[in-house]
XYZ file of C-alpha atoms in Angstrom:
308
model
C -6.856 29.953 3.685
C -5.872 29.248 7.279
C -2.244 29.203 8.344
C -0.986 25.662 8.785
C -0.358 25.700 12.513
C -0.618 22.895 15.059
C -0.720 20.374 12.254
C -1.781 16.883 13.279
C 0.738 14.062 12.691
C -1.580 12.401 10.139
C -1.814 15.585 8.059
C 1.912 16.048 8.347
C 2.556 12.525 7.040
C 0.583 13.305 3.876
C 2.608 16.476 3.306
C 5.932 14.770 3.975
C 5.074 11.857 1.683
C 4.090 14.186 -1.133
C 7.212 16.331 -0.848
C 9.494 13.318 -0.510
C 8.051 11.708 -3.609
C 8.302 14.927 -5.598
C 11.930 15.439 -4.512
C 12.833 11.826 -5.246
C 11.192 12.021 -8.659
C 13.073 15.171 -9.658
C 16.417 13.902 -8.370
C 16.437 10.387 -9.783
C 13.972 10.207 -12.641
C 16.720 9.721 -15.191
C 18.291 6.892 -13.202
C 15.166 4.796 -12.685
C 13.456 2.318 -14.941
C 9.872 3.115 -16.013
C 8.548 0.280 -13.892
C 10.384 1.534 -10.809
C 8.913 5.038 -10.930
C 5.468 4.149 -12.201
C 3.855 3.144 -8.952
C 4.007 3.351 -5.194
C 2.357 0.965 -2.787
C -0.445 2.017 -0.508
C -2.613 0.623 2.217
C -5.838 -1.186 1.436
C -8.735 0.144 3.511
C -11.487 -1.904 5.077
C -15.004 -0.549 5.069
C -18.648 -1.014 5.899
C -19.244 -2.937 2.643
C -22.769 -1.539 2.327
C -22.452 -1.350 -1.448
C -20.161 -4.211 -2.510
C -18.000 -3.785 -5.567
C -16.105 -6.160 -7.816
C -13.544 -5.485 -10.525
C -14.600 -6.023 -14.135
C -11.496 -7.372 -15.843
C -12.408 -6.591 -19.435
C -12.458 -2.862 -18.656
C -8.703 -2.785 -17.936
C -6.791 -1.986 -21.106
C -3.458 -0.813 -22.492
C -4.723 2.769 -22.662
C -4.715 2.906 -18.855
C -1.385 1.013 -18.592
C -3.118 -1.507 -16.368
C -3.252 1.014 -13.500
C -7.035 1.387 -13.700
C -9.927 -0.930 -13.084
C -13.650 -0.671 -13.633
C -15.462 -1.515 -10.416
C -19.025 -2.783 -10.648
C -21.033 -1.780 -7.561
C -24.211 -3.708 -6.798
C -26.843 -1.566 -5.108
C -28.793 -3.388 -2.360
C -32.217 -2.327 -3.668
C -34.265 -4.451 -6.034
C -34.504 -3.010 -9.516
C -31.540 -0.659 -9.080
C -28.952 -0.529 -11.867
C -25.374 -1.586 -11.334
C -22.942 1.324 -11.035
C -19.630 1.195 -12.907
C -16.792 3.300 -11.527
C -13.389 3.729 -13.127
C -10.708 3.934 -10.434
C -7.142 2.998 -9.628
C -6.139 -0.551 -8.832
C -4.275 -1.238 -5.589
C -0.618 -0.175 -5.705
C -1.286 1.914 -8.802
C -0.745 5.541 -7.741
C 1.519 7.388 -10.171
C 4.178 9.716 -8.862
C 2.818 12.273 -11.325
C -0.352 12.368 -9.201
C 1.636 14.020 -6.432
C 2.997 16.589 -8.876
C -0.586 17.466 -9.860
C -1.494 17.694 -6.180
C 1.406 20.052 -5.580
C 0.672 22.177 -8.647
C -3.008 22.743 -7.846
C -2.656 22.792 -4.039
C -5.174 19.983 -3.621
C -4.907 16.776 -1.652
C -4.473 13.447 -3.364
C -6.802 11.379 -1.188
C -9.459 11.045 -3.897
C -7.156 8.743 -5.862
C -6.158 6.536 -2.944
C -9.265 4.376 -2.633
C -13.020 4.382 -2.216
C -13.159 5.678 1.360
C -15.532 4.077 3.916
C -17.443 7.329 4.462
C -18.244 7.472 0.733
C -19.736 3.996 1.024
C -21.920 5.168 3.927
C -22.948 8.341 2.088
C -23.872 6.323 -1.016
C -25.951 3.916 1.035
C -27.708 6.762 2.849
C -28.572 8.486 -0.445
C -29.913 5.234 -1.855
C -32.049 4.729 1.267
C -33.360 8.322 1.292
C -34.088 8.886 -2.376
C -37.031 11.175 -1.676
C -34.807 13.958 -0.369
C -33.168 14.239 -3.804
C -36.167 13.804 -6.092
C -36.517 16.727 -8.546
C -33.660 18.524 -6.734
C -30.414 20.039 -7.934
C -27.558 18.244 -6.155
C -23.787 18.643 -5.951
C -21.237 16.332 -4.361
C -18.142 18.111 -3.017
C -14.724 16.469 -2.783
C -16.250 13.442 -4.419
C -13.175 11.352 -5.165
C -14.360 8.761 -7.657
C -17.936 9.961 -7.124
C -19.823 6.824 -6.144
C -22.398 8.763 -4.092
C -23.075 11.227 -6.890
C -23.504 8.392 -9.383
C -25.892 6.598 -7.009
C -27.982 9.756 -6.618
C -28.060 10.270 -10.377
C -29.068 6.672 -11.105
C -31.658 6.050 -8.387
C -33.323 9.198 -7.014
C -34.797 11.058 -10.019
C -32.873 14.212 -9.134
C -33.179 16.943 -11.755
C -29.408 17.485 -11.930
C -26.338 16.024 -10.230
C -22.928 17.714 -10.324
C -20.020 15.547 -9.146
C -17.091 17.773 -8.188
C -13.532 17.490 -6.947
C -10.607 19.890 -6.809
C -8.155 17.434 -8.363
C -8.352 17.459 -12.189
C -7.009 13.901 -12.393
C -9.899 12.717 -10.226
C -12.379 14.654 -12.369
C -11.119 12.807 -15.466
C -12.058 9.536 -13.758
C -15.496 10.915 -12.908
C -16.027 11.872 -16.562
C -15.331 8.282 -17.623
C -17.756 6.910 -15.042
C -20.512 9.305 -16.071
C -20.131 8.105 -19.648
C -20.138 4.434 -18.596
C -23.371 4.877 -16.586
C -25.210 7.286 -18.893
C -28.037 4.859 -19.673
C -28.886 4.579 -15.960
C -29.551 8.272 -15.379
C -32.921 8.625 -17.102
C -33.866 12.305 -17.287
C -31.306 13.377 -14.680
C -28.605 15.702 -15.987
C -25.170 14.635 -14.747
C -21.838 16.373 -15.130
C -18.362 16.452 -13.586
C -16.794 19.678 -12.353
C -13.351 20.737 -11.152
C -14.138 22.885 -8.123
C -11.519 24.394 -5.818
C -12.914 25.528 -2.476
C -10.288 28.220 -1.966
C -10.930 29.964 -5.294
C -13.729 32.312 -6.214
C -16.473 30.394 -7.990
C -16.721 31.797 -11.496
C -19.281 29.293 -12.731
C -22.948 30.163 -12.791
C -23.696 27.901 -9.830
C -23.850 30.264 -6.857
C -26.921 29.709 -4.645
C -28.396 27.164 -7.066
C -28.289 23.825 -5.198
C -31.035 22.262 -3.129
C -28.750 19.617 -1.630
C -24.982 19.377 -1.123
C -23.451 16.044 -0.127
C -19.901 15.229 0.929
C -17.982 12.522 2.786
C -14.805 12.715 4.874
C -13.983 16.197 3.599
C -13.004 17.778 6.932
C -9.678 15.989 7.443
C -7.397 18.872 6.418
C -7.936 21.854 8.698
C -6.353 24.286 6.246
C -9.382 23.802 3.978
C -12.064 24.194 6.670
C -12.912 27.840 6.129
C -12.871 27.550 2.354
C -15.190 24.534 2.521
C -17.617 26.332 4.835
C -17.639 29.353 2.507
C -18.260 27.085 -0.482
C -21.264 25.485 1.216
C -22.718 28.911 1.975
C -22.101 30.069 -1.588
C -23.685 27.049 -3.275
C -26.838 26.502 -1.199
C -30.053 28.069 -2.410
C -31.289 30.999 -0.365
C -34.898 29.840 -0.166
C -34.563 28.259 3.295
C -35.188 24.663 2.202
C -31.703 23.782 1.042
C -29.190 21.794 3.079
C -25.787 20.161 3.028
C -25.401 16.596 4.310
C -21.886 15.578 5.314
C -20.679 12.204 6.591
C -17.434 12.666 8.497
C -15.538 10.865 11.275
C -14.442 13.024 14.194
C -10.720 12.447 13.496
C -9.451 14.056 16.688
C -10.750 17.616 16.820
C -10.866 18.031 13.031
C -14.662 17.800 12.701
C -15.202 20.082 15.706
C -12.882 22.686 14.208
C -14.778 22.529 10.919
C -18.081 23.055 12.716
C -16.594 26.144 14.352
C -15.979 27.523 10.856
C -19.545 26.639 9.910
C -20.817 28.794 12.769
C -18.362 31.609 12.013
C -19.818 31.776 8.497
C -23.357 32.190 9.844
C -24.494 28.654 9.044
C -26.389 26.251 11.295
C -25.734 22.543 11.852
C -26.903 19.432 13.631
C -24.928 16.245 14.301
C -26.506 12.769 14.381
C -24.658 9.649 15.497
C -27.281 6.945 14.845
C -28.864 7.823 11.503
C -29.384 4.401 9.867
C -30.095 1.045 11.486
C -27.899 -0.996 9.128
C -24.916 1.332 9.377
C -25.294 1.412 13.168
C -25.459 -2.382 13.360
C -22.226 -2.753 11.438
C -20.577 -0.048 13.512
C -21.515 -1.876 16.711
C -20.156 -5.112 15.269
C -16.795 -3.497 14.524
C -16.720 -1.978 18.010
C -17.358 -5.460 19.449
C -14.302 -6.848 17.649
C -15.525 -7.975 14.212
C -12.244 -9.157 12.667
C -13.161 -7.997 9.157
C -11.973 -4.537 10.239
C -9.406 -5.173 12.984
C -8.071 -1.605 13.059
C -11.543 -0.071 13.456
C -11.602 3.018 15.646
C -14.843 4.879 16.270
C -13.378 8.368 16.085
C -11.421 7.754 12.891
C -13.667 5.320 11.023
C -17.325 5.917 11.932
C -18.837 8.876 10.046
C -21.219 11.148 11.907
C -23.989 12.782 9.907
C -23.793 16.563 9.827
C -26.684 18.549 8.365
C -25.909 22.181 7.497
C -28.413 24.896 6.656
C -28.341 28.639 6.026
């Protein structure tokens, strides 16, 4: 792991928020009502809306304490199944989530929302199904795993592994895999807790044809571990590749690509990779008020292709 030096203000805010919440929880848990400590508010994120989703009310139940919702995502391809994803409702992050994050040394961003880059990755996978057909695929840092579920349901991949380092997130993925099981056909689908900074003990080294990920280069302290994980998981036959969709976010993406090169991997970066995504990007740049805070370097994901 890299030393946490020259930390960007945005990364620092995440760390401060987590530590503050943990400290507040330990100090005043006994003095707060259950409703007061159950949730914290968080920002709602705009997005490209390439794969629109809508909450399905009858999937919210007492078991989830009304903090969860089942989102139904409609894929923009005729004949495609609907994808059901269990995720948190707005303003429904538990303080215990930050304790899990602290315990396992993983970030908590996978529980925050369905991030715009995941929407773009999902749409790209849907539009390029041939690159996954009969392939073994893994999604890294998947969050709720929409892209992995789309690949499993629409591309005839042989196997799809949807992974995240946060065990709470992986529990959500397990639920979604179960809810969509009839859409997968002959594709094997499973969830996996995978920490990039730990030695992989599973029998998955050098077994994947395609790795996909979205917005996973934000935290610089994980850059080297992520690059090593990509190298470890890709097949050695010369035809495997990783496809990442990541905004630049200052110099964060550039620093990650330096680690890619240091690990003996090769990469290419493409800015205009899909006509529909590019059209929406240009609209936001021109002032489309559906995403008023849109910033190219923090919101628009570049496509990075990585090979051995």
